[in-house]
Structure formats: structure tokens, C-alpha cells
């Protein structure tokens, strides 16, 4: 009996070791690329070294290595999330997975209703998000770092929208566009603001108004079939709120020959004390 128990324990330990090894080896590293669609990723030590050197030089940011991520999380479908048909009218084929990582620590929000609130103190961030995760606007105030398996020589467009503006029940301002980054070179991931891409619409974090419930914040990734391309300057929006409501990711994709998305992700957030601070920043009232 003792021998049988020892044997069973050995088998269990071996299985756990295999699972952990698979998870660690299969977790994408920001900075990986694929030479062809569906090919296994190869790491880019040169890029990683360059990013490490860039960070040592004083650039802020998030570490490139992702952890277990969504490996053990329940699969959320396009229908479950409502992305189809709320944003994209028809089902599309996912070719890769977007991994999204926010800072592990962020600045606490300022309570603009209290003269004793100064904000700026470190508070727990969210790190890598999982599909459909509920976060706070405070945790996603800064532009994230993203990674995916990219094709060599391909350029990408990333959009982030809120289809629940001003409320999920009455989304008359759908979609409120939070971020559009274009001409992201697949050869220079991660998408970290220093990848060579262009913020056609500057990043604005989640800002659901008070008493409007949870909002979905959806990321869509597109391949640029025409390679690096020129986008209309009329689409450019700096860090302001004006011009972001009633935007359409599907229309933008059609006008720029982007086709259907190749990947998607989303999180949920509801009002917290950072939202008034965010809109004060968008109005230029505070830095």
C-alpha cells in the first residue's frame, strides 16, 4: 500500500510539473513574433535587450514577460460579451490572442469633492487583465502594454471602444472611442508606445459616468492588408473628450480596408473617484 501511495504521488507530481512547464513555455512574451501565420513564435533577444536598456535609461513601463494570463480562465465568446453584434455585426475568425498588461501600481485618484484629498499615492493596479475582468478606472488610467503573435512584415491597427455609452441600457452614444493606434509594426512588438506605431486617437482610460453601471471596454486588433498606410488626419484626436462619441470601429475598418478583426479582448469597469479627475484632465483643468 505504501508503495502504491508513493507511486500515485510521483505520478501526480510529474503531471503538475508538466502542466507548469507547458504554461511557462507557452505564455507569450511581449516581443515575440511569428514568421508566418500560425507558425510557432520565436523570441527576439535583441528586441528584449533593447527594451531592457530603454527601461534602464529611465523609461517607465511594464515588464515584458506575461504570466499565466488567461490559461486557466473560462472561455468567453463573442456572443457572451455582446461584441457581436454591438460593435462588429458578424462573427469573425480569431487568428491570435491579445495579451494586455496594465501597471501593477498606479497613482491614487484625487477626490475633487474633498479639500483634504491630494491623491498621487501608490495604489494597487491590475497587471495583466483576463477576459471580461472587472477593474476600476483608477487601475486602467495609463496606456497599457500589449502583445500578440505577429506576422513578419505586417502592420496592425488597435482600437479600444466603449459600446455602453452613456449606459448599457440606452447606448445612444455608442461607440465612445478610447484609443486608436495604427501602423504598429509586427516586427517591433510589444505595443508599448515606443513600437513605432502612431496614436491616431490618444489613449483615454475608462471613465463611466456615475450611476451608469458597468461598461465594457473592448480592444479589437486588425491587420493592415495594405501594409503601412496613411490614415486621414480628420480621424486624429488628442487627449480631449470631444469627437469621441458615436464612433464606429466597423466603419473605420471598412473605410481603411482593415477587414474583420483578428483578435479581441475586453474588461468591465464602473464609476470610481478617478472619473471626475479624468474628465478634469480632458478639459485641461488639471495636469
PDB file of C-alpha atoms in Angstrom:
ATOM      1  CA  UNK A   1       0.000   0.000   0.000  1.00  0.00           C
ATOM      2  CA  UNK A   2       2.826   2.348   0.851  1.00  0.00           C
ATOM      3  CA  UNK A   3       4.442   1.647  -2.499  1.00  0.00           C
ATOM      4  CA  UNK A   4       1.123   2.305  -4.300  1.00  0.00           C
ATOM      5  CA  UNK A   5       0.681   5.604  -2.447  1.00  0.00           C
ATOM      6  CA  UNK A   6       4.230   6.657  -3.294  1.00  0.00           C
ATOM      7  CA  UNK A   7       3.669   5.734  -6.952  1.00  0.00           C
ATOM      8  CA  UNK A   8       0.451   7.752  -7.114  1.00  0.00           C
ATOM      9  CA  UNK A   9       2.156  10.763  -5.502  1.00  0.00           C
ATOM     10  CA  UNK A  10       5.005  10.514  -8.010  1.00  0.00           C
ATOM     11  CA  UNK A  11       2.578  10.429 -10.958  1.00  0.00           C
ATOM     12  CA  UNK A  12       0.639  13.455  -9.641  1.00  0.00           C
ATOM     13  CA  UNK A  13       3.867  15.405  -9.115  1.00  0.00           C
ATOM     14  CA  UNK A  14       5.000  14.577 -12.650  1.00  0.00           C
ATOM     15  CA  UNK A  15       1.650  15.722 -14.086  1.00  0.00           C
ATOM     16  CA  UNK A  16       1.772  19.011 -12.182  1.00  0.00           C
ATOM     17  CA  UNK A  17       5.347  19.567 -13.329  1.00  0.00           C
ATOM     18  CA  UNK A  18       4.296  19.007 -16.949  1.00  0.00           C
ATOM     19  CA  UNK A  19       1.372  21.443 -16.653  1.00  0.00           C
ATOM     20  CA  UNK A  20       3.556  24.132 -15.110  1.00  0.00           C
ATOM     21  CA  UNK A  21       6.239  23.601 -17.731  1.00  0.00           C
ATOM     22  CA  UNK A  22       3.651  23.901 -20.516  1.00  0.00           C
ATOM     23  CA  UNK A  23       2.162  27.052 -19.023  1.00  0.00           C
ATOM     24  CA  UNK A  24       5.521  28.741 -18.583  1.00  0.00           C
ATOM     25  CA  UNK A  25       6.758  27.795 -22.021  1.00  0.00           C
ATOM     26  CA  UNK A  26       3.533  28.648 -23.823  1.00  0.00           C
ATOM     27  CA  UNK A  27       2.882  32.006 -22.170  1.00  0.00           C
ATOM     28  CA  UNK A  28       3.592  34.593 -24.871  1.00  0.00           C
ATOM     29  CA  UNK A  29       6.385  37.025 -24.237  1.00  0.00           C
ATOM     30  CA  UNK A  30       5.893  40.572 -25.389  1.00  0.00           C
ATOM     31  CA  UNK A  31       8.422  40.985 -28.147  1.00  0.00           C
ATOM     32  CA  UNK A  32       7.775  37.656 -29.829  1.00  0.00           C
ATOM     33  CA  UNK A  33       6.829  37.406 -33.474  1.00  0.00           C
ATOM     34  CA  UNK A  34       5.902  34.692 -35.922  1.00  0.00           C
ATOM     35  CA  UNK A  35       7.472  34.389 -39.356  1.00  0.00           C
ATOM     36  CA  UNK A  36       4.213  33.151 -40.906  1.00  0.00           C
ATOM     37  CA  UNK A  37       0.582  32.960 -39.857  1.00  0.00           C
ATOM     38  CA  UNK A  38       0.089  30.089 -37.422  1.00  0.00           C
ATOM     39  CA  UNK A  39       3.812  29.463 -37.049  1.00  0.00           C
ATOM     40  CA  UNK A  40       5.423  28.981 -33.661  1.00  0.00           C
ATOM     41  CA  UNK A  41       6.745  32.194 -32.158  1.00  0.00           C
ATOM     42  CA  UNK A  42      10.446  32.801 -31.885  1.00  0.00           C
ATOM     43  CA  UNK A  43      11.860  35.093 -29.245  1.00  0.00           C
ATOM     44  CA  UNK A  44      13.737  38.235 -30.149  1.00  0.00           C
ATOM     45  CA  UNK A  45      16.628  38.618 -27.702  1.00  0.00           C
ATOM     46  CA  UNK A  46      17.828  41.753 -29.460  1.00  0.00           C
ATOM     47  CA  UNK A  47      14.481  43.465 -29.009  1.00  0.00           C
ATOM     48  CA  UNK A  48      14.235  42.355 -25.396  1.00  0.00           C
ATOM     49  CA  UNK A  49      17.728  43.656 -24.695  1.00  0.00           C
ATOM     50  CA  UNK A  50      16.840  46.957 -26.357  1.00  0.00           C
ATOM     51  CA  UNK A  51      13.708  47.316 -24.246  1.00  0.00           C
ATOM     52  CA  UNK A  52      15.601  46.449 -21.060  1.00  0.00           C
ATOM     53  CA  UNK A  53      18.231  49.029 -21.972  1.00  0.00           C
ATOM     54  CA  UNK A  54      15.492  51.558 -22.731  1.00  0.00           C
ATOM     55  CA  UNK A  55      13.884  50.936 -19.340  1.00  0.00           C
ATOM     56  CA  UNK A  56      17.226  51.215 -17.559  1.00  0.00           C
ATOM     57  CA  UNK A  57      17.671  54.559 -19.263  1.00  0.00           C
ATOM     58  CA  UNK A  58      14.695  55.852 -17.317  1.00  0.00           C
ATOM     59  CA  UNK A  59      11.677  54.991 -19.438  1.00  0.00           C
ATOM     60  CA  UNK A  60       8.733  53.865 -17.364  1.00  0.00           C
ATOM     61  CA  UNK A  61       6.624  50.909 -18.287  1.00  0.00           C
ATOM     62  CA  UNK A  62       5.588  47.383 -17.573  1.00  0.00           C
ATOM     63  CA  UNK A  63       7.801  44.326 -17.672  1.00  0.00           C
ATOM     64  CA  UNK A  64       7.553  42.437 -20.929  1.00  0.00           C
ATOM     65  CA  UNK A  65       7.103  38.934 -19.520  1.00  0.00           C
ATOM     66  CA  UNK A  66       3.494  37.817 -19.158  1.00  0.00           C
ATOM     67  CA  UNK A  67       2.481  35.245 -16.573  1.00  0.00           C
ATOM     68  CA  UNK A  68      -0.152  32.537 -16.736  1.00  0.00           C
ATOM     69  CA  UNK A  69      -2.684  35.066 -18.047  1.00  0.00           C
ATOM     70  CA  UNK A  70      -5.917  33.530 -19.284  1.00  0.00           C
ATOM     71  CA  UNK A  71      -4.611  29.955 -19.412  1.00  0.00           C
ATOM     72  CA  UNK A  72      -6.966  28.577 -16.762  1.00  0.00           C
ATOM     73  CA  UNK A  73      -9.842  31.067 -17.183  1.00  0.00           C
ATOM     74  CA  UNK A  74     -13.227  30.187 -18.628  1.00  0.00           C
ATOM     75  CA  UNK A  75     -13.529  30.936 -22.333  1.00  0.00           C
ATOM     76  CA  UNK A  76     -15.700  33.980 -23.063  1.00  0.00           C
ATOM     77  CA  UNK A  77     -17.244  34.010 -26.539  1.00  0.00           C
ATOM     78  CA  UNK A  78     -18.020  36.928 -28.817  1.00  0.00           C
ATOM     79  CA  UNK A  79     -21.707  36.299 -28.224  1.00  0.00           C
ATOM     80  CA  UNK A  80     -21.269  36.141 -24.434  1.00  0.00           C
ATOM     81  CA  UNK A  81     -19.522  39.501 -24.467  1.00  0.00           C
ATOM     82  CA  UNK A  82     -22.032  41.069 -26.860  1.00  0.00           C
ATOM     83  CA  UNK A  83     -19.217  42.368 -29.071  1.00  0.00           C
ATOM     84  CA  UNK A  84     -21.109  40.700 -31.898  1.00  0.00           C
ATOM     85  CA  UNK A  85     -23.374  42.410 -32.855  1.00  0.00           C
ATOM     86  CA  UNK A  86     -22.932  45.503 -30.637  1.00  0.00           C
ATOM     87  CA  UNK A  87     -19.625  46.536 -32.281  1.00  0.00           C
ATOM     88  CA  UNK A  88     -18.911  44.117 -35.122  1.00  0.00           C
ATOM     89  CA  UNK A  89     -22.053  42.994 -36.987  1.00  0.00           C
ATOM     90  CA  UNK A  90     -20.885  39.490 -37.926  1.00  0.00           C
ATOM     91  CA  UNK A  91     -18.793  36.716 -36.401  1.00  0.00           C
ATOM     92  CA  UNK A  92     -15.106  36.716 -37.290  1.00  0.00           C
ATOM     93  CA  UNK A  93     -12.240  34.257 -37.020  1.00  0.00           C
ATOM     94  CA  UNK A  94      -9.690  34.849 -34.288  1.00  0.00           C
ATOM     95  CA  UNK A  95      -6.130  34.412 -35.574  1.00  0.00           C
ATOM     96  CA  UNK A  96      -4.259  35.333 -32.404  1.00  0.00           C
ATOM     97  CA  UNK A  97      -4.761  36.385 -28.783  1.00  0.00           C
ATOM     98  CA  UNK A  98      -4.206  39.870 -27.389  1.00  0.00           C
ATOM     99  CA  UNK A  99      -2.419  39.969 -24.036  1.00  0.00           C
ATOM    100  CA  UNK A 100      -2.989  43.241 -22.179  1.00  0.00           C
ATOM    101  CA  UNK A 101      -0.971  44.403 -19.209  1.00  0.00           C
ATOM    102  CA  UNK A 102      -1.513  47.497 -17.098  1.00  0.00           C
ATOM    103  CA  UNK A 103       0.902  48.710 -14.411  1.00  0.00           C
ATOM    104  CA  UNK A 104       0.925  46.764 -11.155  1.00  0.00           C
ATOM    105  CA  UNK A 105       0.915  50.064  -9.258  1.00  0.00           C
ATOM    106  CA  UNK A 106      -0.824  53.314 -10.160  1.00  0.00           C
ATOM    107  CA  UNK A 107      -1.425  56.722  -8.593  1.00  0.00           C
ATOM    108  CA  UNK A 108      -4.468  57.001  -6.353  1.00  0.00           C
ATOM    109  CA  UNK A 109      -7.180  59.289  -7.672  1.00  0.00           C
ATOM    110  CA  UNK A 110      -7.915  62.753  -6.320  1.00  0.00           C
ATOM    111  CA  UNK A 111     -11.374  63.147  -4.761  1.00  0.00           C
ATOM    112  CA  UNK A 112     -12.351  66.503  -6.261  1.00  0.00           C
ATOM    113  CA  UNK A 113     -15.227  66.811  -3.779  1.00  0.00           C
ATOM    114  CA  UNK A 114     -12.875  66.809  -0.792  1.00  0.00           C
ATOM    115  CA  UNK A 115     -10.327  69.539   0.000  1.00  0.00           C
ATOM    116  CA  UNK A 116      -8.350  67.028   2.052  1.00  0.00           C
ATOM    117  CA  UNK A 117      -7.799  64.677  -0.889  1.00  0.00           C
ATOM    118  CA  UNK A 118      -4.448  65.034  -2.633  1.00  0.00           C
ATOM    119  CA  UNK A 119      -4.196  61.719  -4.490  1.00  0.00           C
ATOM    120  CA  UNK A 120      -0.972  60.605  -6.109  1.00  0.00           C
ATOM    121  CA  UNK A 121      -0.182  57.930  -3.534  1.00  0.00           C
ATOM    122  CA  UNK A 122       0.630  54.461  -4.867  1.00  0.00           C
ATOM    123  CA  UNK A 123      -2.296  52.089  -5.052  1.00  0.00           C
ATOM    124  CA  UNK A 124      -2.646  48.550  -6.348  1.00  0.00           C
ATOM    125  CA  UNK A 125      -3.024  48.304 -10.122  1.00  0.00           C
ATOM    126  CA  UNK A 126      -4.418  45.416 -12.123  1.00  0.00           C
ATOM    127  CA  UNK A 127      -1.456  43.994 -14.054  1.00  0.00           C
ATOM    128  CA  UNK A 128      -2.427  41.598 -16.841  1.00  0.00           C
ATOM    129  CA  UNK A 129      -6.171  41.514 -17.384  1.00  0.00           C
ATOM    130  CA  UNK A 130      -8.250  38.447 -18.090  1.00  0.00           C
ATOM    131  CA  UNK A 131     -11.184  38.331 -20.478  1.00  0.00           C
ATOM    132  CA  UNK A 132     -14.194  40.163 -19.018  1.00  0.00           C
ATOM    133  CA  UNK A 133     -12.395  41.058 -15.785  1.00  0.00           C
ATOM    134  CA  UNK A 134     -13.963  43.787 -13.638  1.00  0.00           C
ATOM    135  CA  UNK A 135     -11.471  46.561 -12.856  1.00  0.00           C
ATOM    136  CA  UNK A 136     -11.628  50.142 -11.632  1.00  0.00           C
ATOM    137  CA  UNK A 137     -10.988  53.270 -13.747  1.00  0.00           C
ATOM    138  CA  UNK A 138      -8.123  54.089 -11.375  1.00  0.00           C
ATOM    139  CA  UNK A 139      -6.374  50.840 -12.341  1.00  0.00           C
ATOM    140  CA  UNK A 140      -6.566  51.453 -16.114  1.00  0.00           C
ATOM    141  CA  UNK A 141      -5.747  55.153 -16.222  1.00  0.00           C
ATOM    142  CA  UNK A 142      -2.444  54.596 -18.051  1.00  0.00           C
ATOM    143  CA  UNK A 143      -1.920  53.273 -21.572  1.00  0.00           C
ATOM    144  CA  UNK A 144      -1.274  49.519 -21.346  1.00  0.00           C
ATOM    145  CA  UNK A 145       1.348  47.297 -22.940  1.00  0.00           C
ATOM    146  CA  UNK A 146       0.011  44.724 -25.401  1.00  0.00           C
ATOM    147  CA  UNK A 147       1.419  41.678 -27.128  1.00  0.00           C
ATOM    148  CA  UNK A 148       0.263  39.133 -29.696  1.00  0.00           C
ATOM    149  CA  UNK A 149       1.714  36.677 -32.202  1.00  0.00           C
ATOM    150  CA  UNK A 150       2.563  38.875 -35.179  1.00  0.00           C
ATOM    151  CA  UNK A 151       3.422  38.080 -38.764  1.00  0.00           C
ATOM    152  CA  UNK A 152       6.784  39.255 -40.041  1.00  0.00           C
ATOM    153  CA  UNK A 153       6.480  42.472 -42.044  1.00  0.00           C
ATOM    154  CA  UNK A 154       2.814  43.003 -41.098  1.00  0.00           C
ATOM    155  CA  UNK A 155       1.395  46.245 -39.684  1.00  0.00           C
ATOM    156  CA  UNK A 156      -1.522  46.362 -37.279  1.00  0.00           C
ATOM    157  CA  UNK A 157      -4.273  48.687 -36.034  1.00  0.00           C
ATOM    158  CA  UNK A 158      -5.584  48.510 -32.484  1.00  0.00           C
ATOM    159  CA  UNK A 159      -8.796  50.154 -31.291  1.00  0.00           C
ATOM    160  CA  UNK A 160     -10.427  50.415 -27.866  1.00  0.00           C
ATOM    161  CA  UNK A 161     -14.084  51.415 -27.555  1.00  0.00           C
ATOM    162  CA  UNK A 162     -16.917  51.615 -25.036  1.00  0.00           C
ATOM    163  CA  UNK A 163     -20.162  50.329 -26.597  1.00  0.00           C
ATOM    164  CA  UNK A 164     -22.144  51.138 -23.437  1.00  0.00           C
ATOM    165  CA  UNK A 165     -22.066  54.937 -23.540  1.00  0.00           C
ATOM    166  CA  UNK A 166     -23.723  56.513 -21.716  1.00  0.00           C
ATOM    167  CA  UNK A 167     -25.366  53.337 -20.350  1.00  0.00           C
ATOM    168  CA  UNK A 168     -25.675  49.725 -21.465  1.00  0.00           C
ATOM    169  CA  UNK A 169     -29.470  50.071 -21.365  1.00  0.00           C
ATOM    170  CA  UNK A 170     -29.507  53.212 -23.523  1.00  0.00           C
ATOM    171  CA  UNK A 171     -26.233  53.284 -25.523  1.00  0.00           C
ATOM    172  CA  UNK A 172     -27.144  56.319 -27.610  1.00  0.00           C
ATOM    173  CA  UNK A 173     -23.505  57.476 -27.745  1.00  0.00           C
ATOM    174  CA  UNK A 174     -22.187  54.071 -28.894  1.00  0.00           C
ATOM    175  CA  UNK A 175     -19.272  53.754 -29.523  1.00  0.00           C
ATOM    176  CA  UNK A 176     -17.151  56.066 -27.381  1.00  0.00           C
ATOM    177  CA  UNK A 177     -13.647  55.586 -28.773  1.00  0.00           C
ATOM    178  CA  UNK A 178     -10.899  55.481 -26.162  1.00  0.00           C
ATOM    179  CA  UNK A 179      -7.854  54.656 -28.256  1.00  0.00           C
ATOM    180  CA  UNK A 180      -6.767  54.050 -31.841  1.00  0.00           C
ATOM    181  CA  UNK A 181      -3.162  53.110 -32.569  1.00  0.00           C
ATOM    182  CA  UNK A 182      -2.221  52.485 -36.204  1.00  0.00           C
ATOM    183  CA  UNK A 183       0.817  51.297 -38.178  1.00  0.00           C
ATOM    184  CA  UNK A 184       2.042  49.090 -35.339  1.00  0.00           C
ATOM    185  CA  UNK A 185       4.926  47.074 -36.814  1.00  0.00           C
ATOM    186  CA  UNK A 186       4.695  43.377 -36.073  1.00  0.00           C
ATOM    187  CA  UNK A 187       8.482  43.220 -36.133  1.00  0.00           C
ATOM    188  CA  UNK A 188       8.758  45.583 -33.161  1.00  0.00           C
ATOM    189  CA  UNK A 189       6.367  44.339 -30.512  1.00  0.00           C
ATOM    190  CA  UNK A 190       5.408  44.846 -27.712  1.00  0.00           C
ATOM    191  CA  UNK A 191       2.908  47.598 -28.407  1.00  0.00           C
ATOM    192  CA  UNK A 192       4.198  49.857 -25.666  1.00  0.00           C
ATOM    193  CA  UNK A 193       4.126  53.380 -27.085  1.00  0.00           C
ATOM    194  CA  UNK A 194       7.694  53.005 -28.348  1.00  0.00           C
ATOM    195  CA  UNK A 195       6.958  50.406 -31.015  1.00  0.00           C
ATOM    196  CA  UNK A 196       6.917  52.788 -33.999  1.00  0.00           C
ATOM    197  CA  UNK A 197       3.122  52.946 -34.206  1.00  0.00           C
ATOM    198  CA  UNK A 198       1.022  56.115 -34.154  1.00  0.00           C
ATOM    199  CA  UNK A 199      -1.715  57.096 -31.698  1.00  0.00           C
ATOM    200  CA  UNK A 200      -4.337  58.333 -34.133  1.00  0.00           C
ATOM    201  CA  UNK A 201      -6.552  58.847 -31.100  1.00  0.00           C
ATOM    202  CA  UNK A 202      -4.727  59.305 -27.813  1.00  0.00           C
ATOM    203  CA  UNK A 203      -5.430  56.810 -25.070  1.00  0.00           C
ATOM    204  CA  UNK A 204      -8.163  57.727 -22.587  1.00  0.00           C
ATOM    205  CA  UNK A 205      -8.790  55.323 -19.730  1.00  0.00           C
ATOM    206  CA  UNK A 206     -12.165  54.056 -18.600  1.00  0.00           C
ATOM    207  CA  UNK A 207     -14.481  56.863 -17.500  1.00  0.00           C
ATOM    208  CA  UNK A 208     -18.018  55.553 -16.947  1.00  0.00           C
ATOM    209  CA  UNK A 209     -20.291  58.295 -15.555  1.00  0.00           C
ATOM    210  CA  UNK A 210     -21.736  57.939 -12.072  1.00  0.00           C
ATOM    211  CA  UNK A 211     -24.803  55.715 -11.684  1.00  0.00           C
ATOM    212  CA  UNK A 212     -24.473  54.191 -15.175  1.00  0.00           C
ATOM    213  CA  UNK A 213     -23.467  50.701 -14.070  1.00  0.00           C
ATOM    214  CA  UNK A 214     -20.749  48.575 -15.651  1.00  0.00           C
ATOM    215  CA  UNK A 215     -19.384  49.468 -19.067  1.00  0.00           C
ATOM    216  CA  UNK A 216     -17.494  47.163 -21.421  1.00  0.00           C
ATOM    217  CA  UNK A 217     -14.139  48.350 -22.752  1.00  0.00           C
ATOM    218  CA  UNK A 218     -13.306  46.409 -25.883  1.00  0.00           C
ATOM    219  CA  UNK A 219      -9.973  46.008 -27.696  1.00  0.00           C
ATOM    220  CA  UNK A 220     -10.017  44.974 -31.373  1.00  0.00           C
ATOM    221  CA  UNK A 221      -6.912  44.107 -33.391  1.00  0.00           C
ATOM    222  CA  UNK A 222      -6.813  44.439 -37.190  1.00  0.00           C
ATOM    223  CA  UNK A 223      -4.209  43.513 -39.784  1.00  0.00           C
ATOM    224  CA  UNK A 224      -3.378  46.245 -42.280  1.00  0.00           C
ATOM    225  CA  UNK A 225      -3.618  44.320 -45.548  1.00  0.00           C
ATOM    226  CA  UNK A 226      -2.081  47.239 -47.463  1.00  0.00           C
ATOM    227  CA  UNK A 227       0.943  47.409 -45.172  1.00  0.00           C
ATOM    228  CA  UNK A 228       1.916  50.713 -43.608  1.00  0.00           C
ATOM    229  CA  UNK A 229      -0.654  53.225 -44.716  1.00  0.00           C
ATOM    230  CA  UNK A 230      -1.763  56.826 -44.440  1.00  0.00           C
ATOM    231  CA  UNK A 231      -4.798  57.480 -42.265  1.00  0.00           C
ATOM    232  CA  UNK A 232      -6.917  60.602 -42.549  1.00  0.00           C
ATOM    233  CA  UNK A 233      -5.814  63.391 -40.244  1.00  0.00           C
ATOM    234  CA  UNK A 234      -9.507  64.119 -39.702  1.00  0.00           C
ATOM    235  CA  UNK A 235      -9.505  60.992 -37.532  1.00  0.00           C
ATOM    236  CA  UNK A 236      -6.795  62.339 -35.235  1.00  0.00           C
ATOM    237  CA  UNK A 237      -7.922  63.247 -31.714  1.00  0.00           C
ATOM    238  CA  UNK A 238      -5.554  64.443 -28.981  1.00  0.00           C
ATOM    239  CA  UNK A 239      -6.174  63.915 -25.267  1.00  0.00           C
ATOM    240  CA  UNK A 240      -9.624  65.504 -25.214  1.00  0.00           C
ATOM    241  CA  UNK A 241     -13.170  64.130 -24.913  1.00  0.00           C
ATOM    242  CA  UNK A 242     -14.616  65.979 -27.902  1.00  0.00           C
ATOM    243  CA  UNK A 243     -15.251  63.958 -31.058  1.00  0.00           C
ATOM    244  CA  UNK A 244     -15.090  60.523 -29.467  1.00  0.00           C
ATOM    245  CA  UNK A 245     -18.794  59.702 -29.181  1.00  0.00           C
ATOM    246  CA  UNK A 246     -20.837  57.861 -31.841  1.00  0.00           C
ATOM    247  CA  UNK A 247     -17.696  56.465 -33.463  1.00  0.00           C
ATOM    248  CA  UNK A 248     -17.764  53.094 -35.233  1.00  0.00           C
ATOM    249  CA  UNK A 249     -14.928  50.576 -35.278  1.00  0.00           C
ATOM    250  CA  UNK A 250     -16.655  48.653 -38.083  1.00  0.00           C
ATOM    251  CA  UNK A 251     -16.993  51.775 -40.249  1.00  0.00           C
ATOM    252  CA  UNK A 252     -13.395  52.797 -39.579  1.00  0.00           C
ATOM    253  CA  UNK A 253     -12.205  49.309 -40.562  1.00  0.00           C
ATOM    254  CA  UNK A 254     -14.246  49.349 -43.785  1.00  0.00           C
ATOM    255  CA  UNK A 255     -13.028  52.825 -44.782  1.00  0.00           C
ATOM    256  CA  UNK A 256      -9.401  51.812 -44.287  1.00  0.00           C
ATOM    257  CA  UNK A 257      -9.545  48.300 -45.804  1.00  0.00           C
ATOM    258  CA  UNK A 258      -8.757  46.609 -42.497  1.00  0.00           C
ATOM    259  CA  UNK A 259     -11.198  43.747 -42.896  1.00  0.00           C
ATOM    260  CA  UNK A 260     -12.537  41.893 -39.870  1.00  0.00           C
ATOM    261  CA  UNK A 261     -10.716  41.884 -36.530  1.00  0.00           C
ATOM    262  CA  UNK A 262      -8.211  39.102 -35.931  1.00  0.00           C
ATOM    263  CA  UNK A 263      -8.310  39.295 -32.123  1.00  0.00           C
ATOM    264  CA  UNK A 264     -10.286  40.902 -29.325  1.00  0.00           C
ATOM    265  CA  UNK A 265     -10.343  41.359 -25.578  1.00  0.00           C
ATOM    266  CA  UNK A 266     -12.363  43.314 -23.065  1.00  0.00           C
ATOM    267  CA  UNK A 267     -12.726  44.326 -19.445  1.00  0.00           C
ATOM    268  CA  UNK A 268     -15.535  45.913 -17.450  1.00  0.00           C
ATOM    269  CA  UNK A 269     -15.482  48.959 -15.194  1.00  0.00           C
ATOM    270  CA  UNK A 270     -17.889  51.173 -13.301  1.00  0.00           C
ATOM    271  CA  UNK A 271     -17.557  54.628 -11.775  1.00  0.00           C
ATOM    272  CA  UNK A 272     -14.966  55.415  -9.119  1.00  0.00           C
ATOM    273  CA  UNK A 273     -13.435  58.655  -7.795  1.00  0.00           C
ATOM    274  CA  UNK A 274     -10.880  58.760 -10.627  1.00  0.00           C
ATOM    275  CA  UNK A 275     -13.586  59.542 -13.222  1.00  0.00           C
ATOM    276  CA  UNK A 276     -14.085  63.243 -12.248  1.00  0.00           C
ATOM    277  CA  UNK A 277     -10.298  63.617 -12.230  1.00  0.00           C
ATOM    278  CA  UNK A 278     -10.089  62.064 -15.711  1.00  0.00           C
ATOM    279  CA  UNK A 279     -12.641  64.473 -17.167  1.00  0.00           C
ATOM    280  CA  UNK A 280     -10.944  67.423 -15.466  1.00  0.00           C
ATOM    281  CA  UNK A 281      -7.735  66.330 -17.204  1.00  0.00           C
ATOM    282  CA  UNK A 282      -9.541  66.018 -20.546  1.00  0.00           C
ATOM    283  CA  UNK A 283     -10.816  69.602 -20.106  1.00  0.00           C
ATOM    284  CA  UNK A 284      -7.288  70.782 -19.297  1.00  0.00           C
ATOM    285  CA  UNK A 285      -8.293  71.880 -15.779  1.00  0.00           C
ATOM    286  CA  UNK A 286      -5.611  69.776 -14.081  1.00  0.00           C
ATOM    287  CA  UNK A 287      -2.411  68.224 -15.376  1.00  0.00           C
TER     288      UNK A 287
END
